[in-house]
Tab-separated table of C-alpha atoms in Angstrom:
chain	number	residue	atom	x	y	z
A	6	MET	CA	4.772	24.423	-98.269
A	7	SER	CA	4.027	24.577	-94.552
A	8	ALA	CA	1.587	22.317	-92.929
A	9	VAL	CA	-1.545	23.773	-91.585
A	10	SER	CA	-1.952	22.900	-87.932
A	11	THR	CA	-5.261	22.498	-86.528
A	12	PRO	CA	-6.200	22.893	-82.864
A	13	PRO	CA	-6.512	19.792	-80.807
A	14	THR	CA	-10.008	18.848	-79.876
A	15	ALA	CA	-11.198	17.217	-76.875
A	16	SER	CA	-11.748	13.518	-77.081
A	17	PRO	CA	-15.343	12.126	-76.781
A	18	SER	CA	-14.360	10.530	-73.405
A	19	ALA	CA	-12.889	13.882	-72.259
A	20	ARG	CA	-16.227	15.658	-73.414
A	21	ARG	CA	-18.157	13.017	-71.499
A	22	ASP	CA	-16.076	13.384	-68.346
A	23	ALA	CA	-16.492	17.215	-68.428
A	24	GLU	CA	-20.218	16.855	-68.834
A	25	ALA	CA	-20.265	14.349	-65.956
A	26	THR	CA	-18.370	16.595	-63.740
A	27	LYS	CA	-20.589	19.521	-64.637
A	28	ALA	CA	-23.545	17.418	-63.826
A	29	ALA	CA	-22.132	16.440	-60.464
A	30	ILE	CA	-21.459	20.100	-59.554
A	31	LEU	CA	-25.031	20.951	-60.454
A	32	ARG	CA	-26.389	18.034	-58.282
A	33	SER	CA	-24.274	19.088	-55.381
A	34	ALA	CA	-25.358	22.761	-55.713
A	35	ARG	CA	-29.117	21.715	-55.945
A	36	TYR	CA	-28.782	19.428	-53.001
A	37	LEU	CA	-27.187	22.396	-50.822
A	38	LEU	CA	-29.652	24.951	-52.174
A	39	ALA	CA	-32.634	22.757	-50.971
A	40	ARG	CA	-31.026	22.609	-47.437
A	41	HIS	CA	-29.205	26.022	-46.822
A	42	ALA	CA	-29.857	29.671	-47.586
A	43	HIS	CA	-28.083	30.788	-50.865
A	44	ALA	CA	-25.910	33.147	-48.819
A	45	ASP	CA	-24.575	30.390	-46.588
A	46	ILE	CA	-23.445	28.211	-49.568
A	47	THR	CA	-19.868	28.395	-50.410
A	48	LEU	CA	-18.203	27.234	-53.673
A	49	LYS	CA	-15.973	25.123	-51.389
A	50	ALA	CA	-18.951	23.296	-50.049
A	51	VAL	CA	-20.350	22.725	-53.547
A	52	ALA	CA	-16.900	21.406	-54.541
A	53	GLU	CA	-16.522	19.126	-51.688
A	54	ARG	CA	-19.899	17.633	-52.086
A	55	ALA	CA	-19.175	17.117	-55.938
A	56	GLY	CA	-15.603	15.744	-55.188
A	57	VAL	CA	-14.095	18.559	-57.363
A	58	SER	CA	-12.034	21.628	-56.551
A	59	PRO	CA	-13.490	25.190	-56.330
A	60	PRO	CA	-11.355	26.351	-59.370
A	61	LEU	CA	-12.894	23.657	-61.436
A	62	ILE	CA	-16.379	24.981	-60.563
A	63	LEU	CA	-15.103	28.532	-61.595
A	64	LYS	CA	-13.727	27.177	-65.008
A	65	TYR	CA	-16.986	25.534	-65.868
A	66	PHE	CA	-19.562	28.197	-64.325
A	67	GLY	CA	-17.655	31.395	-64.054
A	68	ASN	CA	-18.654	32.305	-60.546
A	69	LYS	CA	-21.145	31.524	-57.743
A	70	ASP	CA	-23.939	33.528	-59.179
A	71	ALA	CA	-23.694	31.990	-62.591
A	72	LEU	CA	-23.609	28.442	-60.977
A	73	PHE	CA	-26.684	29.293	-58.984
A	74	ALA	CA	-28.513	30.816	-62.046
A	75	ARG	CA	-28.231	27.402	-63.553
A	76	VAL	CA	-29.319	25.603	-60.365
A	77	MET	CA	-32.388	27.892	-60.072
A	78	SER	CA	-33.723	26.834	-63.423
A	79	PHE	CA	-36.230	24.203	-63.504
A	80	GLU	CA	-36.078	23.616	-67.285
A	81	THR	CA	-34.493	20.164	-67.330
A	82	ASP	CA	-36.427	19.014	-64.385
A	83	ALA	CA	-39.742	20.130	-65.975
A	84	GLU	CA	-38.937	18.299	-69.256
A	85	ALA	CA	-38.337	15.083	-67.470
A	86	LEU	CA	-41.514	15.614	-65.097
A	87	LEU	CA	-43.805	16.409	-68.125
A	88	ASP	CA	-42.463	13.844	-70.506
A	89	ALA	CA	-45.594	11.744	-71.164
A	90	PRO	CA	-48.838	11.974	-72.996
A	91	LEU	CA	-51.558	13.941	-71.235
A	92	GLU	CA	-53.736	10.777	-70.523
A	93	GLU	CA	-50.657	9.091	-68.669
A	94	LEU	CA	-49.058	12.274	-67.141
A	95	GLY	CA	-50.367	11.664	-63.744
A	96	ARG	CA	-48.953	8.317	-63.358
A	97	HIS	CA	-45.634	9.486	-64.872
A	98	MET	CA	-45.379	12.617	-62.646
A	99	VAL	CA	-46.041	10.658	-59.514
A	100	ARG	CA	-43.572	7.864	-60.492
A	101	HIS	CA	-40.989	10.670	-61.365
A	102	VAL	CA	-41.200	12.393	-58.039
A	103	LEU	CA	-40.889	9.026	-56.132
A	104	GLU	CA	-37.868	7.783	-58.306
A	105	SER	CA	-36.149	11.204	-57.995
A	106	GLN	CA	-36.412	10.592	-54.092
A	107	ARG	CA	-35.386	7.119	-54.084
A	108	GLU	CA	-32.563	7.348	-56.911
A	109	ARG	CA	-31.257	10.753	-56.076
A	110	GLY	CA	-32.364	11.364	-52.497
A	111	ALA	CA	-34.207	14.556	-53.520
A	112	ASP	CA	-36.870	15.802	-55.834
A	113	PRO	CA	-35.389	18.542	-57.872
A	114	LEU	CA	-38.878	20.388	-57.620
A	115	LEU	CA	-38.814	20.599	-54.007
A	116	ARG	CA	-36.188	23.209	-54.241
A	117	ILE	CA	-39.138	25.743	-54.417
A	118	ALA	CA	-40.121	24.861	-50.791
A	119	PHE	CA	-36.935	26.601	-49.734
A	120	ALA	CA	-37.331	29.660	-51.695
A	121	PRO	CA	-38.157	31.888	-48.570
A	122	LEU	CA	-34.604	31.132	-47.324
A	123	HIS	CA	-33.017	32.579	-50.338
A	124	GLY	CA	-33.937	36.260	-50.409
A	125	GLU	CA	-33.780	37.824	-53.772
A	126	GLN	CA	-32.657	34.482	-55.176
A	127	GLY	CA	-35.739	33.193	-53.864
A	128	ASP	CA	-37.747	35.353	-56.061
A	129	ILE	CA	-35.839	34.172	-59.071
A	130	LEU	CA	-36.449	30.551	-58.099
A	131	ARG	CA	-40.183	31.301	-57.690
A	132	ALA	CA	-40.304	32.994	-61.135
A	133	ASN	CA	-38.437	30.217	-62.793
A	134	PHE	CA	-40.789	27.555	-61.166
A	135	ARG	CA	-43.845	29.393	-62.331
A	136	ALA	CA	-42.770	29.956	-65.778
A	137	GLN	CA	-40.938	26.518	-66.415
A	138	VAL	CA	-43.117	24.138	-64.487
A	139	THR	CA	-46.467	25.380	-63.593
A	140	GLU	CA	-47.243	27.543	-66.653
A	141	ARG	CA	-45.663	25.087	-68.972
A	142	LEU	CA	-48.032	22.452	-67.599
A	143	ALA	CA	-50.958	24.647	-67.818
A	144	GLU	CA	-50.224	25.223	-71.651
A	145	ARG	CA	-50.583	21.430	-72.022
A	146	LEU	CA	-53.941	21.160	-70.325
A	147	THR	CA	-57.227	21.495	-72.188
A	148	GLY	CA	-60.577	22.729	-70.817
A	149	PRO	CA	-61.453	25.359	-68.148
A	150	ASP	CA	-59.126	26.621	-65.398
A	151	ALA	CA	-56.134	25.224	-66.798
A	152	GLY	CA	-53.848	27.531	-64.606
A	153	LEU	CA	-55.621	26.429	-61.481
A	154	ARG	CA	-55.566	22.861	-62.370
A	155	ALA	CA	-51.793	23.162	-63.080
A	156	GLU	CA	-51.142	24.526	-59.728
A	157	LEU	CA	-53.311	21.986	-57.917
A	158	VAL	CA	-51.310	19.190	-59.623
A	159	VAL	CA	-47.987	20.699	-58.827
A	160	GLY	CA	-49.071	21.338	-55.189
A	161	THR	CA	-50.268	17.741	-54.975
A	162	LEU	CA	-46.960	16.421	-56.237
A	163	LEU	CA	-44.910	18.825	-53.908
A	164	GLY	CA	-46.912	17.403	-50.899
A	165	LEU	CA	-46.016	13.941	-51.882
A	166	GLY	CA	-42.305	15.012	-52.362
A	167	VAL	CA	-42.479	16.598	-48.889
A	168	MET	CA	-44.163	13.639	-47.034
A	169	TYR	CA	-41.747	11.079	-48.795
A	170	GLY	CA	-38.363	13.025	-48.778
A	171	ILE	CA	-38.645	15.588	-45.851
A	172	ALA	CA	-41.196	14.165	-43.361
A	173	ARG	CA	-40.070	10.748	-44.431
A	174	GLY	CA	-43.509	9.269	-43.632
A	175	PRO	CA	-42.728	5.556	-42.533
A	176	HIS	CA	-45.742	4.109	-44.064
A	177	LEU	CA	-45.233	5.880	-47.397
A	178	ARG	CA	-41.530	4.888	-47.374
A	179	ALA	CA	-42.439	1.161	-46.602
A	180	SER	CA	-44.712	0.996	-49.458
A	181	THR	CA	-43.695	-0.229	-52.899
A	182	LEU	CA	-43.378	2.479	-55.660
A	183	GLY	CA	-46.118	0.619	-57.650
A	184	THR	CA	-48.497	0.788	-54.663
A	185	ILE	CA	-48.108	4.637	-54.167
A	186	VAL	CA	-48.465	5.371	-57.918
A	187	GLU	CA	-51.656	3.415	-58.079
A	188	ARG	CA	-53.144	5.213	-55.120
A	189	TYR	CA	-51.861	8.657	-55.827
A	190	ALA	CA	-51.799	8.943	-59.733
A	191	PRO	CA	-55.589	9.234	-59.964
A	192	VAL	CA	-55.683	12.119	-57.681
A	193	VAL	CA	-53.091	13.869	-59.810
A	194	GLN	CA	-54.693	12.773	-63.167
A	195	ALA	CA	-58.170	14.115	-62.035
A	196	GLN	CA	-56.807	17.669	-62.201
A	197	LEU	CA	-55.047	17.058	-65.554
A	198	THR	CA	-58.185	16.061	-67.426
A	199	PRO	CA	-61.226	18.216	-67.275
């Protein structure tokens, strides 16, 4: 009787390391995409920023286009941004934008501000942003003009992100997160609730 051999499986720690590496690659690509035209970004630059080799990026994502197709998705970012009950959503969204800036140095939603730099990929970025962020928010809203209100909310949040992260407003950056949330969340919440 011969023994049946089973293929080896990755240990839980190896799977966690692979997921952490993939996440680092995606963060690196998002960072670069928010600062450079898609055509100017190389896999080498993504790899250097992520602390990995270009062949590892190819192993996990296949090629540059496949990697950036993932980067141009806002699905995960939208889940985090919209993860609160409607009556608390304004406060949550403002806090999320600010914490993203402080903890990660960038708000993932700000990638949309650089869509014009990316040619055809910019069209993909805009379409994903509308479907995955703005329209998804509009679906949660009740009352009249849900689409308009959703776009106003997102525009207000992007303005905060630009002022905090790109313009680096000194008064804004010197304020506590709580102070900014207290002042800004009511502006956002006013559009969320009719």
